[in-house]
CSV table of C-alpha atoms and ligand atoms in Angstrom, one decimal:
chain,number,residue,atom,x,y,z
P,1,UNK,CA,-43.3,108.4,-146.9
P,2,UNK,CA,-44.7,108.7,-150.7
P,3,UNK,CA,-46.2,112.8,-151.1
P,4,UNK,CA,-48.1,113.0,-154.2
P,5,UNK,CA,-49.4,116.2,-153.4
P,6,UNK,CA,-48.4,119.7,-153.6
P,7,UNK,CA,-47.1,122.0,-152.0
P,8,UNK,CA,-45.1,119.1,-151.0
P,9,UNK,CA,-45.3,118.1,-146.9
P,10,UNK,CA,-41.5,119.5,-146.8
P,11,UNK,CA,-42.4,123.0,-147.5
P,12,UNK,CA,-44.2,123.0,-143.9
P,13,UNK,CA,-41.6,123.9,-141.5
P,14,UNK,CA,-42.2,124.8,-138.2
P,15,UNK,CA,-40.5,127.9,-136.5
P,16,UNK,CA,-38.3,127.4,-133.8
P,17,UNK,CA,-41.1,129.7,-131.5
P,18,UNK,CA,-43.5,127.2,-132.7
P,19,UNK,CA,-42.1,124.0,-131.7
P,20,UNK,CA,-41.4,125.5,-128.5
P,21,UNK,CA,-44.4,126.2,-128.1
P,22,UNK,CA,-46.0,122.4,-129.6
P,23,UNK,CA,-43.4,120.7,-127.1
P,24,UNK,CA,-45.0,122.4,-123.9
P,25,UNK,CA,-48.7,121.8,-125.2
P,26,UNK,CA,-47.3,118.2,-125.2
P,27,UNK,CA,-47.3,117.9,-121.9
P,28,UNK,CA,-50.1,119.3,-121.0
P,29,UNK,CA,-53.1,117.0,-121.1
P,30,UNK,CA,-55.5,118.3,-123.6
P,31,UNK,CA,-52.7,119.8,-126.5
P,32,UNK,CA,-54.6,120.8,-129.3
P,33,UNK,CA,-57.0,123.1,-127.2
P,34,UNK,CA,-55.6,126.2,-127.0
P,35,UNK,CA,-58.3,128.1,-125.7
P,36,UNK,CA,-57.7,125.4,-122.2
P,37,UNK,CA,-55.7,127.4,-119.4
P,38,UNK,CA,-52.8,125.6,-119.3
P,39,UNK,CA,-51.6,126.9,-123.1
P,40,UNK,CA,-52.5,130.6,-122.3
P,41,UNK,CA,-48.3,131.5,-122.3
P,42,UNK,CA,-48.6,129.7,-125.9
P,43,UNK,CA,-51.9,130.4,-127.2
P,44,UNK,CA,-50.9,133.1,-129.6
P,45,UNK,CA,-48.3,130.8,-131.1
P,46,UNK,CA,-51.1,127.8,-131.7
P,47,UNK,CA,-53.6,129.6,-132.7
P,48,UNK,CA,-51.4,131.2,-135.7
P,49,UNK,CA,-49.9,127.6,-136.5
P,50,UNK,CA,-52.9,126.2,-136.8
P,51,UNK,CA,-54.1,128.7,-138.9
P,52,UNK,CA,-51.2,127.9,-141.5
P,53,UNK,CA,-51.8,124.5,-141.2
P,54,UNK,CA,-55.2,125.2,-142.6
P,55,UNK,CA,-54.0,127.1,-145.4
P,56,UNK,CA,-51.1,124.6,-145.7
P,57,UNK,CA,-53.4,121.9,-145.9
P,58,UNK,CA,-56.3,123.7,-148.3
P,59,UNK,CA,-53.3,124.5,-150.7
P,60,UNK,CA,-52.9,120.3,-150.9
P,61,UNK,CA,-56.6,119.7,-151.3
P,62,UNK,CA,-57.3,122.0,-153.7
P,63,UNK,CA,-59.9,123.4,-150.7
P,64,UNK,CA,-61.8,120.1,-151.0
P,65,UNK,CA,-62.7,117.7,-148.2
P,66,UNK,CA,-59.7,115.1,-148.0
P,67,UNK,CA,-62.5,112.3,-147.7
P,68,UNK,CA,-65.3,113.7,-149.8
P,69,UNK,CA,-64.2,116.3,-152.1
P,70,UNK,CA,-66.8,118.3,-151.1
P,71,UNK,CA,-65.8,121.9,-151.9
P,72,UNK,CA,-64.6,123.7,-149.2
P,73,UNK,CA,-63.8,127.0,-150.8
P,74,UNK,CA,-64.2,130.4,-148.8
P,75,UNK,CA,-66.1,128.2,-146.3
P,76,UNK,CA,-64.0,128.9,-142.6
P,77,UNK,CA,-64.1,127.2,-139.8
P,78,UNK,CA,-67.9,126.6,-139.5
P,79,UNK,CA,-67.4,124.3,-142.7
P,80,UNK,CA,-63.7,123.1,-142.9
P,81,UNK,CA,-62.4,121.2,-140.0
P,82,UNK,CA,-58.6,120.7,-139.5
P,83,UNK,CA,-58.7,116.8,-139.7
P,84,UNK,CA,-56.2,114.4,-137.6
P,85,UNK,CA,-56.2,111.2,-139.4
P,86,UNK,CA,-54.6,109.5,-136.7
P,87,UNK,CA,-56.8,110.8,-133.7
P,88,UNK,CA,-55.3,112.9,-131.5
P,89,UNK,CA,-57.4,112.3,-128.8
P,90,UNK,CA,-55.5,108.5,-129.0
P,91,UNK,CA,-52.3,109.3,-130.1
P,92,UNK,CA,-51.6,112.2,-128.7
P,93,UNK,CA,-48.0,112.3,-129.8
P,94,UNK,CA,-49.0,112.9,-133.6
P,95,UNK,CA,-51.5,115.8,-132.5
P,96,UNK,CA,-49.3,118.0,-134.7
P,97,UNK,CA,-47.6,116.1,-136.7
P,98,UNK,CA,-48.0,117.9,-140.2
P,99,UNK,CA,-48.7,114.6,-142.0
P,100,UNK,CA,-51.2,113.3,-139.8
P,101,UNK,CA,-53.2,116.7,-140.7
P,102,UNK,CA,-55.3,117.7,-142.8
P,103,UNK,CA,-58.6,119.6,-144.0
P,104,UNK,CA,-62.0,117.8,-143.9
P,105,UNK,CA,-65.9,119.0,-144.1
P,106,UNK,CA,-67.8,118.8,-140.9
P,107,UNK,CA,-69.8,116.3,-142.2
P,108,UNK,CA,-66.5,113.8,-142.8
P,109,UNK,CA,-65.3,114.5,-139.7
P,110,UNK,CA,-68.0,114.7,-136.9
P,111,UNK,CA,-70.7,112.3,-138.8
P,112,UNK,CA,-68.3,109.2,-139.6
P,113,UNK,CA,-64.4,109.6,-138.8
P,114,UNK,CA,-65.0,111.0,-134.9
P,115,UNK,CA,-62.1,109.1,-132.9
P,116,UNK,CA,-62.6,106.0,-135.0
P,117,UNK,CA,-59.7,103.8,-135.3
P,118,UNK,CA,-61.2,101.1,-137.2
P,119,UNK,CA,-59.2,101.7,-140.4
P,120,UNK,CA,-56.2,101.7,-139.0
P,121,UNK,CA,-54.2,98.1,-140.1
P,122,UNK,CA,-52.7,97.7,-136.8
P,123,UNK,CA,-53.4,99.9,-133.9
P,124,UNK,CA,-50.6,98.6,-131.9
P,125,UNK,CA,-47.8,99.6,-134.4
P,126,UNK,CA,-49.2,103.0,-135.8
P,127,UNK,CA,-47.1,105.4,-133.7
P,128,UNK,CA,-44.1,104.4,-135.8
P,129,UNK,CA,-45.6,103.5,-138.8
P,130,UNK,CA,-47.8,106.4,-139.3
P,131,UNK,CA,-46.3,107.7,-142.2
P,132,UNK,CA,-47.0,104.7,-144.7
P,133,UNK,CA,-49.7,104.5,-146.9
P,134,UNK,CA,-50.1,101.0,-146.5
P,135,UNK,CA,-50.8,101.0,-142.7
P,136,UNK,CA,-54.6,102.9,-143.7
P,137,UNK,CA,-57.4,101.3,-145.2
P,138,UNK,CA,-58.9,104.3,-146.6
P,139,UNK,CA,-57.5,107.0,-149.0
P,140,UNK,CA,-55.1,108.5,-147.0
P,141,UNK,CA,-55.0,112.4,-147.4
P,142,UNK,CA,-51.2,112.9,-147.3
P,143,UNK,CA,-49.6,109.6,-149.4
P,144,UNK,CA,-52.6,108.9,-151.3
P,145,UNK,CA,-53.8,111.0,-154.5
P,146,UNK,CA,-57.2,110.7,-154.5
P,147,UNK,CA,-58.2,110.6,-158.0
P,148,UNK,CA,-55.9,107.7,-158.4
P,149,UNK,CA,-58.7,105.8,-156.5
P,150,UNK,CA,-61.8,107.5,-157.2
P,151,UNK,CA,-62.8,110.0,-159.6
P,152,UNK,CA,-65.3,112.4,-158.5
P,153,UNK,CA,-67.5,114.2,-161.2
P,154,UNK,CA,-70.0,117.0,-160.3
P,155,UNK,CA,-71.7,119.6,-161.7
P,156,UNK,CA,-74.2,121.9,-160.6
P,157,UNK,CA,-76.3,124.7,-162.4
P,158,UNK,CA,-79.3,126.8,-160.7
P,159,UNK,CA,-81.2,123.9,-158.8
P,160,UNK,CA,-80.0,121.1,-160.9
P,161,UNK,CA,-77.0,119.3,-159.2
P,162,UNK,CA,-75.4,116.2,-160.2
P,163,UNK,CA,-72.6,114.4,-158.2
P,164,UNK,CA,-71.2,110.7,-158.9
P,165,UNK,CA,-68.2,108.9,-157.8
P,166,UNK,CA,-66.2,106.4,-159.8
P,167,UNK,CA,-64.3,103.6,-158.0
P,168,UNK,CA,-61.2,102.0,-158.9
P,169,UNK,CA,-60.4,98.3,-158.3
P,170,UNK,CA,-58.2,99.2,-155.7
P,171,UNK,CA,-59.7,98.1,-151.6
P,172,UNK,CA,-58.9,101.7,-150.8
P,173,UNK,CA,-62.0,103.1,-153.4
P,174,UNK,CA,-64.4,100.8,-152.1
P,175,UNK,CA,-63.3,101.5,-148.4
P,176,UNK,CA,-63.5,104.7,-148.7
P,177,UNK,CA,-66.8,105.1,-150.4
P,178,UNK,CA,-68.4,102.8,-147.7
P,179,UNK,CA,-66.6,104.5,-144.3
P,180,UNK,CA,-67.7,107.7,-145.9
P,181,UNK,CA,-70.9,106.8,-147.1
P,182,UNK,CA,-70.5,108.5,-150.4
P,183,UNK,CA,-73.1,107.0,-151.7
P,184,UNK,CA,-75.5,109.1,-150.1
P,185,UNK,CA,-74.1,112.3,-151.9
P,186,UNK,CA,-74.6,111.0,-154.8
P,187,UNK,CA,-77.3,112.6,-156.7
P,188,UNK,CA,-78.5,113.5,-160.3
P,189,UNK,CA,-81.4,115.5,-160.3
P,190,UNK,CA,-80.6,116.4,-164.2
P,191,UNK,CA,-82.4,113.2,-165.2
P,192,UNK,CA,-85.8,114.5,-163.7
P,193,UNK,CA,-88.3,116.9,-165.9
P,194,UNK,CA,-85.3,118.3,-168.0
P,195,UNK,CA,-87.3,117.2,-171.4
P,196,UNK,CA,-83.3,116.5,-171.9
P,197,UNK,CA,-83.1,112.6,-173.7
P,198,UNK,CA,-79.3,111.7,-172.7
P,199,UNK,CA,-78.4,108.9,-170.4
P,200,UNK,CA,-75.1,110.2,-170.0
P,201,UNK,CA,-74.3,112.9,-168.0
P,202,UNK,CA,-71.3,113.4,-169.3
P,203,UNK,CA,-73.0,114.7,-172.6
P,204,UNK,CA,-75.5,117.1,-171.0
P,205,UNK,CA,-72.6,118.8,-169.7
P,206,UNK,CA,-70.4,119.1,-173.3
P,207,UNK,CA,-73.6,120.4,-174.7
P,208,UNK,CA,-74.0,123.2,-172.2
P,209,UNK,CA,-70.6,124.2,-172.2
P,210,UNK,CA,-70.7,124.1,-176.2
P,211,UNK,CA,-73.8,126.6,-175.6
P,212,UNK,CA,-72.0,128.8,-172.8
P,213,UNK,CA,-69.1,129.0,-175.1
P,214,UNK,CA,-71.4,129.7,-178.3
P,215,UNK,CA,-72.7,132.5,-176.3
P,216,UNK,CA,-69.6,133.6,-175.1
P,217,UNK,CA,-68.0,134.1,-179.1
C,1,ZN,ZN1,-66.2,115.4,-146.5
């Protein structure tokens, strides 16, 4: 298992209360839901692990969306969804398995991944191959460093907002721009009645940082 991120997946260990406490919400049929009945005698115990796994999993994003990079910063649970990449819901035995985790925006989640298992490379095998980069068609969140495949650039000031991604050559970038439809958060509203002549992007933003830090000295 390659982890290019940190802190590093290894740091995550689980208390010996808490893996109690994920063995019996196992066996019952609905694990992750702590609010169901049958995990009231361990709901306490979920409900703070999954808590730290949040934070764990923030901490290795950089509080961006593991499929997006949207910003998730200060957003709580309304915006940041704890993400299995490996549906739980079909593998039930990776429900908490800390490298099947991670933190995704609502719109990642709930709009495109839902219990997909299309980008999986086989199915059948994934219960013991789950922790290989190779075995996902997308950017994997855990054994892939995102940047390696696509850079993300954005900037925003006032009501001007400007967001591009850049693919590599690699079959993950385009995969992952397509599942995701990153396309259609793309945007560069910088071009449009700014009386600003630069094609580049890039440029407009050195010379307003050279002005911010003019009037900063
Ligand atoms: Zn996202």
């Amino acid at each position: 298992m390659s982890d290019p991120l940190q802190p590093p997946l290894t740091d995550f260990v689980f208390t010996a209360e808490e893996e109690e406490a994920v063995e019996f919400a196992l066996t019952t049929s609905k694990p992750w839901k702590h609010e169901h009945d049958d995990l009231k005698g361990v709901r306490a115990v979920l409900v703070a692990l999954k808590d730290r796994v949040r934070s764990f999993h923030l901490k290795r994003q950089s509080s961006k969306c593991c499929y997006c990079r949207m910003n998730l910063h200060g957003g709580g649970s309304f915006i940041v969804d704890r993400e299995h990449i490996v549906p739980k819901d079909k593998y039930r035995d990776l429900t908490y398995v800390i490298s099947n985790l991670s933190v995704a925006c609502k719109r990642c989640n709930m709009q495109f991944k839902k219990d997909d298992v299309g980008f999986l490379i086989s199915r059948d095998t994934i219960l013991t191959n789950h922790g290989s980069s190779d075995q996902y068609r997308f950017i994997h969140p855990n054994f892939d460093k995102y940047s390696q495949f696509i850079k993300k650039i954005s900037y925003e000031e006032d009501d001007q907002v400007y967001v591009k991604y850049t693919k590599s050559d690699h079959p993950k970038a385009e995969y992952t721009y397509s599942y995701f439809d990153l396309r259609a958060l793309e945007v560069n509203s910088f071009d449009q009645g700014q009386g600003i002549d630069t094609s580049s992007v890039t440029n407009l933003i050195r010379e307003r940082l050279d002005q911010l830090v003019s009037q900063l000295g």
